[in-house]
Coordinates of C-alpha atoms in Angstrom, one line a residue:
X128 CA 0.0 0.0 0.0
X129 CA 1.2 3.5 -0.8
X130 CA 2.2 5.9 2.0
X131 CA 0.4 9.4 2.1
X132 CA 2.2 12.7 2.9
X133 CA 0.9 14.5 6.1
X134 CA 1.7 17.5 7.7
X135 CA 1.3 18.6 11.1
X136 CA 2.4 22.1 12.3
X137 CA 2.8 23.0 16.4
X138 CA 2.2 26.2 17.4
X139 CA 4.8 26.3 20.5
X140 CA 4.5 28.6 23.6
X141 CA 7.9 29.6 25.4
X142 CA 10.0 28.4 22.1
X143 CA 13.5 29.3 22.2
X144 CA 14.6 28.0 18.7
X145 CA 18.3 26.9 19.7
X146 CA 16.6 24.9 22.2
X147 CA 14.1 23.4 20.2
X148 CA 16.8 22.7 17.0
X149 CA 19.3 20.8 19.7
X150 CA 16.0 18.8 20.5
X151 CA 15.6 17.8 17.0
X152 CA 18.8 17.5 15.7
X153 CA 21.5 16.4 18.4
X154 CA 21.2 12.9 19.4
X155 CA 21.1 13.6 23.3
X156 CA 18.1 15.6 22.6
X157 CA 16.5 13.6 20.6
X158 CA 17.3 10.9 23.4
X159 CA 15.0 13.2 25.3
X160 CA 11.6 13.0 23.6
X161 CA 11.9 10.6 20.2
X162 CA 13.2 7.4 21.6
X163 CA 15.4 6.0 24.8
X164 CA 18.3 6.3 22.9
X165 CA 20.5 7.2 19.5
X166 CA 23.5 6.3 17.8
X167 CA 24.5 8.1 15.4
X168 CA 27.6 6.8 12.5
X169 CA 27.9 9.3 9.4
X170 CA 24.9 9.6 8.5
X171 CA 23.4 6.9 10.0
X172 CA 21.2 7.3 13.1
X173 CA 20.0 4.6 15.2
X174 CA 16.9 4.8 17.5
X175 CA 16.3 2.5 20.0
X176 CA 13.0 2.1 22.4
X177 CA 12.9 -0.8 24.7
X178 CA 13.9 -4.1 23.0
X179 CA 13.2 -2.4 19.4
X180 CA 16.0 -0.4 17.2
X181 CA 15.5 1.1 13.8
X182 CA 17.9 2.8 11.5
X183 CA 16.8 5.9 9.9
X184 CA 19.7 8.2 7.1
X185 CA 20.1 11.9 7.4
X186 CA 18.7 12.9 4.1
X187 CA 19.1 16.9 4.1
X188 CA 20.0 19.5 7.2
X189 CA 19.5 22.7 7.0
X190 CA 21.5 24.3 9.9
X191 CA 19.1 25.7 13.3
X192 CA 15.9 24.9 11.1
X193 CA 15.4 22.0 9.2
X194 CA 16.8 18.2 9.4
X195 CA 15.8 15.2 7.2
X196 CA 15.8 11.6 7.9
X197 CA 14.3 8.2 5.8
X198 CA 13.9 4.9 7.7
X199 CA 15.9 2.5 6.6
X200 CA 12.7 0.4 5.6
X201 CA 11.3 2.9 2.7
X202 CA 15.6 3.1 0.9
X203 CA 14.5 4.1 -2.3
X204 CA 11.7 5.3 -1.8
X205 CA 10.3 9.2 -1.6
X206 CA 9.2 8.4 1.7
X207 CA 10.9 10.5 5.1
X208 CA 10.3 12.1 7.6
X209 CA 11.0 15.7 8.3
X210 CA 11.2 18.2 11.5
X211 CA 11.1 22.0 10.7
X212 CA 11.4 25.0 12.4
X213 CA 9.5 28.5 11.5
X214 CA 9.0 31.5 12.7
X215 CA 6.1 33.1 11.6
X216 CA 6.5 36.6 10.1
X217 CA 3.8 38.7 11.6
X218 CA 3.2 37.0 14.9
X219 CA 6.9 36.1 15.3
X220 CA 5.5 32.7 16.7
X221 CA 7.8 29.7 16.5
X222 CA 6.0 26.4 15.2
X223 CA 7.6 23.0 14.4
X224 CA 6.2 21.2 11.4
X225 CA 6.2 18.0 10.7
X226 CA 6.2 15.8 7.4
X227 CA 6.1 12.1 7.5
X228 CA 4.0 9.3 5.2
X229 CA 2.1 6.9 6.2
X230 CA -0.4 4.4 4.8
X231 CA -3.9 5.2 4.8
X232 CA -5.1 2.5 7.4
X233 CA -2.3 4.1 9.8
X234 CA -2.7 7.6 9.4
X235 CA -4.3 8.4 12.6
X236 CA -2.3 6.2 14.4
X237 CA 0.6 7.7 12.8
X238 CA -0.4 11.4 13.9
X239 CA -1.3 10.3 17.4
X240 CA 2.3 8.9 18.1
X241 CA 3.4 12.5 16.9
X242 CA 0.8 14.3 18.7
X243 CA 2.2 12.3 21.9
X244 CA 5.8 12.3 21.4
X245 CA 5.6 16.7 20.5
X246 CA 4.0 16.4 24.0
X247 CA 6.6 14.8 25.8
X248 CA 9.2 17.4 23.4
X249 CA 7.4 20.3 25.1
X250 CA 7.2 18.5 29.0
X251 CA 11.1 18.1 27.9
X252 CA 11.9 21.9 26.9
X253 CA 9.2 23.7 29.0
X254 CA 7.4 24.6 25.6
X255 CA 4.0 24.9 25.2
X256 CA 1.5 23.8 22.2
X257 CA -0.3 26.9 21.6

């Protein structure tokens, strides 16, 4: 089955944007909210949680606002996943997006494990979802 692109943007309270990048993008903060743990070789990151690891590639980093990674399982594929920063013009709110696929039987699954792990990012960071 074919994996659909989503996109889910955060409004975030209390945002400092270095903060929130080193949560996204260094492997100690990820360690903090994504998974229990990460490894990271090149461009090679491993994520472990529990029993369970999976190996995801750094496909594109933009410095302090956008980083890029495809699981190992969709190699060759157009599917990723993607954490970006903004900061929006007028309001000069700061909002994380998020892109990621997923099939259409797992979609709201899919976006409920994001909704819950963003949570745990701002219980993490002291941010807020607006």
């Amino acid at each position: 089955m074919k994996k659909i692109k989503f996109t889910i943007e955060y409004p975030l309270n209390k945002a400092s944007e270095s903060i929130l990048w080193g949560a996204i993008a260094e492997p100690l903060g990820l360690t903090e909210w994504f998974s229990d743990g990460v490894t990271v070789d090149g461009d090679e990151y491993t994520f472990s949680w529990d029993q369970h690891e999976q190996t995801a590639h750094l496909k594109q980093i933009r410095q302090g606002k956008l980083i890029r990674f495809q699981w190992e399982e969709d190699k060759d594929t157009d599917v990723y996943f993607q954490m970006e920063i903004i900061m929006h013009d007028i309001t000069e709110e700061v909002a994380l997006i998020i892109t990621d696929f997923a099939e259409p039987t797992e979609m709201d699954d899919v976006i409920m494990l994001w909704n819950k792990q963003i949570e745990n990012l701002c219980r993490k960071t002291g941010m807020e979802i607006k």
